[in-house]
Short mmCIF file of C-alpha atoms (C1' of nucleotides) in Angstrom, two decimals:
data_model
loop_
_atom_site.label_atom_id
_atom_site.label_comp_id
_atom_site.label_asym_id
_atom_site.label_seq_id
_atom_site.Cartn_x
_atom_site.Cartn_y
_atom_site.Cartn_z
CA MET U 1 18.60 -23.73 -34.35
CA GLY U 2 15.53 -21.95 -35.75
CA GLU U 3 14.05 -19.62 -33.21
CA PHE U 4 10.52 -20.42 -34.21
CA LYS U 5 9.93 -24.06 -34.78
CA PRO U 6 6.47 -24.71 -36.18
CA LEU U 7 3.57 -24.97 -33.80
CA ASP U 8 1.60 -28.18 -34.14
CA PRO U 9 -1.29 -26.92 -36.29
CA LEU U 10 -3.65 -29.36 -34.69
CA LEU U 11 -3.18 -27.72 -31.34
CA HIS U 12 -2.82 -24.17 -32.58
CA SER U 13 -6.57 -23.71 -32.72
CA GLN U 14 -8.53 -22.00 -30.01
CA LEU U 15 -11.17 -24.64 -29.56
CA ARG U 16 -8.93 -27.68 -29.88
CA LEU U 17 -6.46 -26.15 -27.46
CA ALA U 18 -9.21 -25.45 -24.94
CA VAL U 19 -10.45 -29.02 -25.24
CA MET U 20 -6.98 -30.43 -24.73
CA SER U 21 -6.43 -28.09 -21.82
CA LEU U 22 -9.57 -29.38 -20.13
CA LEU U 23 -8.75 -33.00 -20.83
CA ILE U 24 -5.23 -32.65 -19.51
CA SER U 25 -6.68 -31.88 -16.10
CA VAL U 26 -9.77 -34.05 -15.99
CA GLU U 27 -8.57 -37.01 -18.06
CA GLU U 28 -12.03 -37.77 -19.38
CA ALA U 29 -15.07 -35.64 -20.15
CA GLU U 30 -18.49 -35.73 -21.74
CA PHE U 31 -19.36 -33.89 -24.93
CA THR U 32 -21.80 -31.61 -23.14
CA PHE U 33 -19.27 -30.76 -20.47
CA LEU U 34 -16.72 -29.74 -23.08
CA LYS U 35 -19.36 -27.78 -24.93
CA GLU U 36 -20.32 -25.80 -21.84
CA LYS U 37 -16.80 -25.15 -20.67
CA THR U 38 -15.58 -24.02 -24.05
CA GLU U 39 -18.79 -22.18 -24.91
CA SER U 40 -18.62 -23.64 -28.40
CA THR U 41 -21.39 -24.77 -30.67
CA ALA U 42 -22.06 -28.49 -30.88
CA GLY U 43 -21.20 -28.52 -34.57
CA ASN U 44 -17.84 -26.93 -34.15
CA LEU U 45 -17.00 -29.13 -31.17
CA SER U 46 -18.00 -32.26 -33.05
CA VAL U 47 -15.71 -31.39 -35.95
CA GLN U 48 -12.77 -30.51 -33.74
CA LEU U 49 -13.09 -33.63 -31.59
CA ASP U 50 -13.01 -35.64 -34.79
CA LYS U 51 -9.74 -34.06 -35.81
CA LEU U 52 -8.16 -34.63 -32.44
CA GLU U 53 -9.30 -38.23 -32.49
CA LYS U 54 -7.96 -38.81 -36.00
CA ALA U 55 -4.60 -37.44 -34.85
CA GLY U 56 -4.66 -39.94 -32.00
CA TYR U 57 -4.69 -37.18 -29.38
CA LEU U 58 -8.04 -38.28 -28.02
CA GLU U 59 -10.09 -41.37 -27.73
CA ILE U 60 -13.79 -40.90 -28.30
CA VAL U 61 -16.21 -43.38 -26.80
CA LYS U 62 -19.85 -43.47 -27.76
CA SER U 63 -22.37 -45.07 -25.49
CA PHE U 64 -25.74 -44.40 -23.94
CA ARG U 65 -26.76 -42.90 -20.65
CA GLY U 66 -30.20 -44.31 -20.10
CA LYS U 67 -31.76 -43.88 -23.50
CA ARG U 68 -29.74 -40.90 -24.68
CA PRO U 69 -26.50 -40.97 -26.62
CA LEU U 70 -23.39 -40.11 -24.69
CA THR U 71 -20.07 -39.11 -26.19
CA THR U 72 -17.02 -39.18 -23.99
CA ALA U 73 -13.55 -37.93 -24.80
CA LYS U 74 -10.34 -39.03 -23.16
CA ILE U 75 -6.86 -37.75 -23.77
CA THR U 76 -4.25 -40.29 -24.89
CA ALA U 77 -0.60 -40.54 -23.93
CA HIS U 78 0.23 -39.30 -27.42
CA GLY U 79 -2.11 -36.35 -26.87
CA ILE U 80 -0.43 -35.46 -23.61
CA ARG U 81 3.01 -35.53 -25.23
CA ALA U 82 1.81 -33.38 -28.11
CA PHE U 83 0.28 -30.84 -25.75
CA GLU U 84 3.42 -30.60 -23.67
CA GLU U 85 5.54 -30.20 -26.78
CA TYR U 86 3.20 -27.50 -28.06
CA VAL U 87 3.51 -25.56 -24.82
CA LEU U 88 7.29 -25.72 -24.89
CA THR U 89 7.40 -24.57 -28.50
CA LEU U 90 4.96 -21.77 -27.83
CA LYS U 91 7.10 -20.41 -25.06
CA ASN U 92 9.74 -19.47 -27.59
CA TYR U 93 7.21 -17.22 -29.23
CA ILE U 94 5.87 -15.46 -26.20
CA THR U 95 8.81 -14.93 -23.90
CA MET Z 1 -15.80 -15.78 -15.62
CA GLY Z 2 -15.31 -17.93 -18.67
CA GLU Z 3 -12.21 -20.05 -18.44
CA PHE Z 4 -11.29 -19.52 -22.04
CA LYS Z 5 -11.67 -15.97 -23.19
CA PRO Z 6 -11.10 -15.62 -26.91
CA LEU Z 7 -7.56 -15.28 -28.18
CA ASP Z 8 -6.96 -12.23 -30.36
CA PRO Z 9 -7.25 -13.85 -33.79
CA LEU Z 10 -4.76 -11.41 -35.22
CA LEU Z 11 -2.07 -12.71 -32.93
CA HIS Z 12 -3.13 -16.33 -32.93
CA SER Z 13 -1.25 -17.01 -36.13
CA GLN Z 14 2.17 -18.57 -36.23
CA LEU Z 15 3.81 -16.06 -38.49
CA ARG Z 16 2.20 -12.94 -37.08
CA LEU Z 17 3.03 -14.09 -33.57
CA ALA Z 18 6.66 -14.71 -34.54
CA VAL Z 19 6.87 -11.26 -36.12
CA MET Z 20 5.43 -9.61 -33.04
CA SER Z 21 7.73 -11.60 -30.83
CA LEU Z 22 10.75 -10.35 -32.77
CA LEU Z 23 9.55 -6.78 -32.81
CA ILE Z 24 8.85 -6.79 -29.09
CA SER Z 25 12.55 -7.30 -28.49
CA VAL Z 26 14.14 -5.33 -31.29
CA GLU Z 27 11.63 -2.51 -31.64
CA GLU Z 28 12.26 -2.10 -35.35
CA ALA Z 29 13.29 -4.47 -38.11
CA GLU Z 30 13.72 -4.76 -41.83
CA PHE Z 31 11.54 -6.93 -44.03
CA THR Z 32 14.43 -9.19 -44.95
CA PHE Z 33 15.46 -9.62 -41.33
CA LEU Z 34 11.95 -10.71 -40.41
CA LYS Z 35 11.84 -13.01 -43.40
CA GLU Z 36 15.07 -14.72 -42.42
CA LYS Z 37 14.28 -15.06 -38.74
CA THR Z 38 10.81 -16.42 -39.34
CA GLU Z 39 11.85 -18.53 -42.32
CA SER Z 40 8.71 -17.43 -44.12
CA THR Z 41 8.16 -16.69 -47.78
CA ALA Z 42 8.18 -13.06 -48.84
CA GLY Z 43 4.57 -13.30 -50.02
CA ASN Z 44 3.26 -14.63 -46.78
CA LEU Z 45 5.24 -12.13 -44.76
CA SER Z 46 4.00 -9.26 -46.88
CA VAL Z 47 0.38 -10.26 -46.33
CA GLN Z 48 0.79 -10.74 -42.60
CA LEU Z 49 2.62 -7.46 -42.09
CA ASP Z 50 -0.25 -5.75 -43.85
CA LYS Z 51 -2.74 -7.23 -41.45
CA LEU Z 52 -0.72 -6.23 -38.43
CA GLU Z 53 -0.36 -2.74 -39.80
CA LYS Z 54 -4.07 -2.41 -40.51
CA ALA Z 55 -4.78 -3.47 -36.94
CA GLY Z 56 -2.45 -0.72 -35.77
CA TYR Z 57 -0.07 -3.21 -34.18
CA LEU Z 58 2.80 -2.18 -36.43
CA GLU Z 59 3.95 0.82 -38.35
CA ILE Z 60 5.43 0.06 -41.76
CA VAL Z 61 7.83 2.52 -43.30
CA LYS Z 62 8.92 2.29 -46.91
CA SER Z 63 12.10 3.94 -48.05
CA PHE Z 64 15.23 3.20 -50.04
CA ARG Z 65 18.62 1.97 -49.06
CA GLY Z 66 20.81 3.16 -51.87
CA LYS Z 67 18.75 2.31 -54.90
CA ARG Z 68 16.85 -0.61 -53.47
CA PRO Z 69 13.50 -0.52 -51.73
CA LEU Z 70 13.57 -0.99 -47.99
CA THR Z 71 10.61 -1.91 -45.83
CA THR Z 72 10.87 -1.44 -42.11
CA ALA Z 73 8.43 -2.54 -39.44
CA LYS Z 74 8.09 -1.11 -35.98
CA ILE Z 75 5.81 -2.23 -33.19
CA THR Z 76 3.37 0.33 -31.79
CA ALA Z 77 2.27 0.87 -28.21
CA HIS Z 78 -1.06 -0.64 -29.18
CA GLY Z 79 0.76 -3.66 -30.58
CA ILE Z 80 2.69 -4.13 -27.38
CA ARG Z 81 -0.47 -4.00 -25.32
CA ALA Z 82 -2.20 -6.49 -27.61
CA PHE Z 83 0.74 -8.88 -27.44
CA GLU Z 84 0.86 -8.74 -23.66
CA GLU Z 85 -2.86 -9.30 -23.42
CA TYR Z 86 -2.61 -12.25 -25.80
CA VAL Z 87 0.09 -13.85 -23.69
CA LEU Z 88 -1.95 -13.48 -20.52
CA THR Z 89 -5.02 -14.96 -22.17
CA LEU Z 90 -3.04 -17.82 -23.62
CA LYS Z 91 -1.70 -18.78 -20.23
CA ASN Z 92 -5.20 -19.82 -19.20
CA TYR Z 93 -5.16 -22.35 -21.98
CA ILE Z 94 -1.78 -23.89 -21.35
CA THR Z 95 -1.36 -24.03 -17.59
"C1'" DT I 1 22.96 -6.79 -73.03
"C1'" DA I 2 21.19 -10.69 -71.22
"C1'" DA I 3 20.88 -13.50 -67.10
"C1'" DA I 4 20.28 -13.58 -62.47
"C1'" DC I 5 19.27 -11.48 -58.20
"C1'" DT I 6 16.80 -8.28 -54.72
"C1'" DA I 7 12.82 -6.78 -52.59
"C1'" DG I 8 8.97 -7.04 -52.47
"C1'" DT I 9 3.27 -7.28 -54.08
"C1'" DT I 10 -0.72 -9.44 -56.02
"C1'" DT I 11 -3.51 -13.19 -57.06
"C1'" DA I 12 -4.88 -17.93 -56.68
"C1'" DT I 13 -5.31 -22.12 -54.11
"C1'" DT I 14 -5.69 -24.83 -50.14
"C1'" DT I 15 -6.84 -25.38 -45.51
"C1'" DT I 16 -9.47 -24.01 -41.33
"C1'" DA I 17 -12.83 -22.41 -38.57
"C1'" DT I 18 -17.41 -21.62 -37.93
"C1'" DA I 19 -22.23 -21.51 -38.70
"C1'" DA I 20 -26.36 -23.30 -40.34
"C1'" DA I 21 -29.13 -26.99 -41.34
"C1'" DC I 22 -30.33 -31.36 -40.33
"C1'" DC I 23 -31.44 -35.97 -37.84
"C1'" DA I 24 -33.17 -39.36 -34.47
"C1'" DA I 25 -34.86 -40.19 -30.33
"C1'" DA I 26 -36.85 -38.64 -25.88
"C1'" DT I 27 -39.69 -35.81 -23.12
"C1'" DG I 28 -43.44 -32.58 -21.92
"C1'" DA I 29 -47.87 -30.21 -22.46
"C1'" DA I 30 -52.68 -30.02 -24.04
"C1'" DT K 1 -52.39 -39.19 -28.36
"C1'" DT K 2 -50.19 -36.05 -30.93
"C1'" DC K 3 -47.61 -32.16 -31.62
"C1'" DA K 4 -44.06 -29.06 -29.97
"C1'" DT K 5 -39.68 -28.89 -27.63
"C1'" DT K 6 -35.39 -30.51 -25.96
"C1'" DT K 7 -31.24 -33.40 -26.03
"C1'" DG K 8 -27.24 -34.88 -28.16
"C1'" DG K 9 -25.24 -34.84 -31.48
"C1'" DT K 10 -23.60 -35.09 -37.21
"C1'" DT K 11 -23.29 -33.34 -41.83
"C1'" DT K 12 -22.94 -29.84 -45.10
"C1'" DA K 13 -22.17 -25.12 -46.55
"C1'" DT K 14 -19.96 -20.69 -46.03
"C1'" DA K 15 -16.54 -17.45 -44.55
"C1'" DA K 16 -12.04 -16.47 -43.37
"C1'" DA K 17 -7.08 -17.60 -43.09
"C1'" DA K 18 -2.79 -19.25 -44.38
"C1'" DT K 19 0.17 -20.28 -47.89
"C1'" DA K 20 2.11 -20.76 -52.38
"C1'" DA K 21 2.74 -19.36 -56.93
"C1'" DA K 22 3.12 -15.96 -60.17
"C1'" DC K 23 4.27 -11.47 -61.14
"C1'" DT K 24 6.45 -6.56 -60.98
"C1'" DA K 25 10.08 -3.31 -60.98
"C1'" DG K 26 14.29 -2.32 -60.73
"C1'" DT K 27 19.54 -3.60 -59.89
"C1'" DT K 28 23.74 -5.94 -60.28
"C1'" DT K 29 26.89 -8.98 -62.54
"C1'" DA K 30 29.07 -11.58 -66.24
#
DNA sequence: TAAACTAGTTTATTTTATAAACCAAATGAA
DNA sequence: TTCATTTGGTTTATAAAATAAACTAGTTTA
C-alpha cells in the first residue's frame, strides 16, 4: 500500500485543474467564461482544453453565436470520475 | 477576489509535495527513508531536495553514519507555513 | 582483489507550461 | 469605404520542470 500513489498528471496542472473545477459545478461553459474565471491567456487555455479533450475528460463543441465562433466545453462522466479520483489521491498528500 | 489564486509552484510537484508531507509529520528524515517512502529515484529526489532547500523550506544536513555519507532533511518553519498555505489554496480548486 | 553495493550528485533528455505570434472574421470610427 | 481595433480563438516557439541515465566516491563482501 504505497502512501503516495501517483497523481493523474493531466489533472495535476494548475490551469487544467481550475478548468475541471469550474466544469464540475457548471457542467458546461464557454471558452471566454473559462478564460475570465481562470485568468489565463487564450493560448494556454486552448492548449490545455485540447489535452483534456484528448484524454476524454471534456467534450469540446464548436459552433457560432451569430457570426462569431463559439467554443463550449462540457465535462464527461469519465472526466468527473478522474477528478474525483484525483481529489481522493491528493488527500493522502495533504492531510 | 480571484477564485483560483496561484498554487506555489514549488509545492505543486508530486515528489516535492510528498517529501513535504512526510516531513510535516516526522520533522526530520534521512535521504534513504524519503526515497523509500516516495518510491522515487535517488537522482530525482536529490534534485527536488535541493530546490526545497534553496527555497528555505527544508534544511539539509550532511554527515556520516559510521563511514557512509548520511543526508538528513528537516522542514523549516517557513516550509511549514508554505505547505499550509498551499493546502488552503488548493482547497479552492477541489471543493 | 575484484565484484557488487551504498549513498548519493551531475548531466542529459523528455515533457510541460507558458508566452508570443499569428489568423480570420466582425465591428467601429473617420 | 477603408483602415484600425476587437473578438475568438489556434499554432508555434521558448522557458522551465520532471525524470532518467550516467557517473562519482567510497565501502563491504566473496
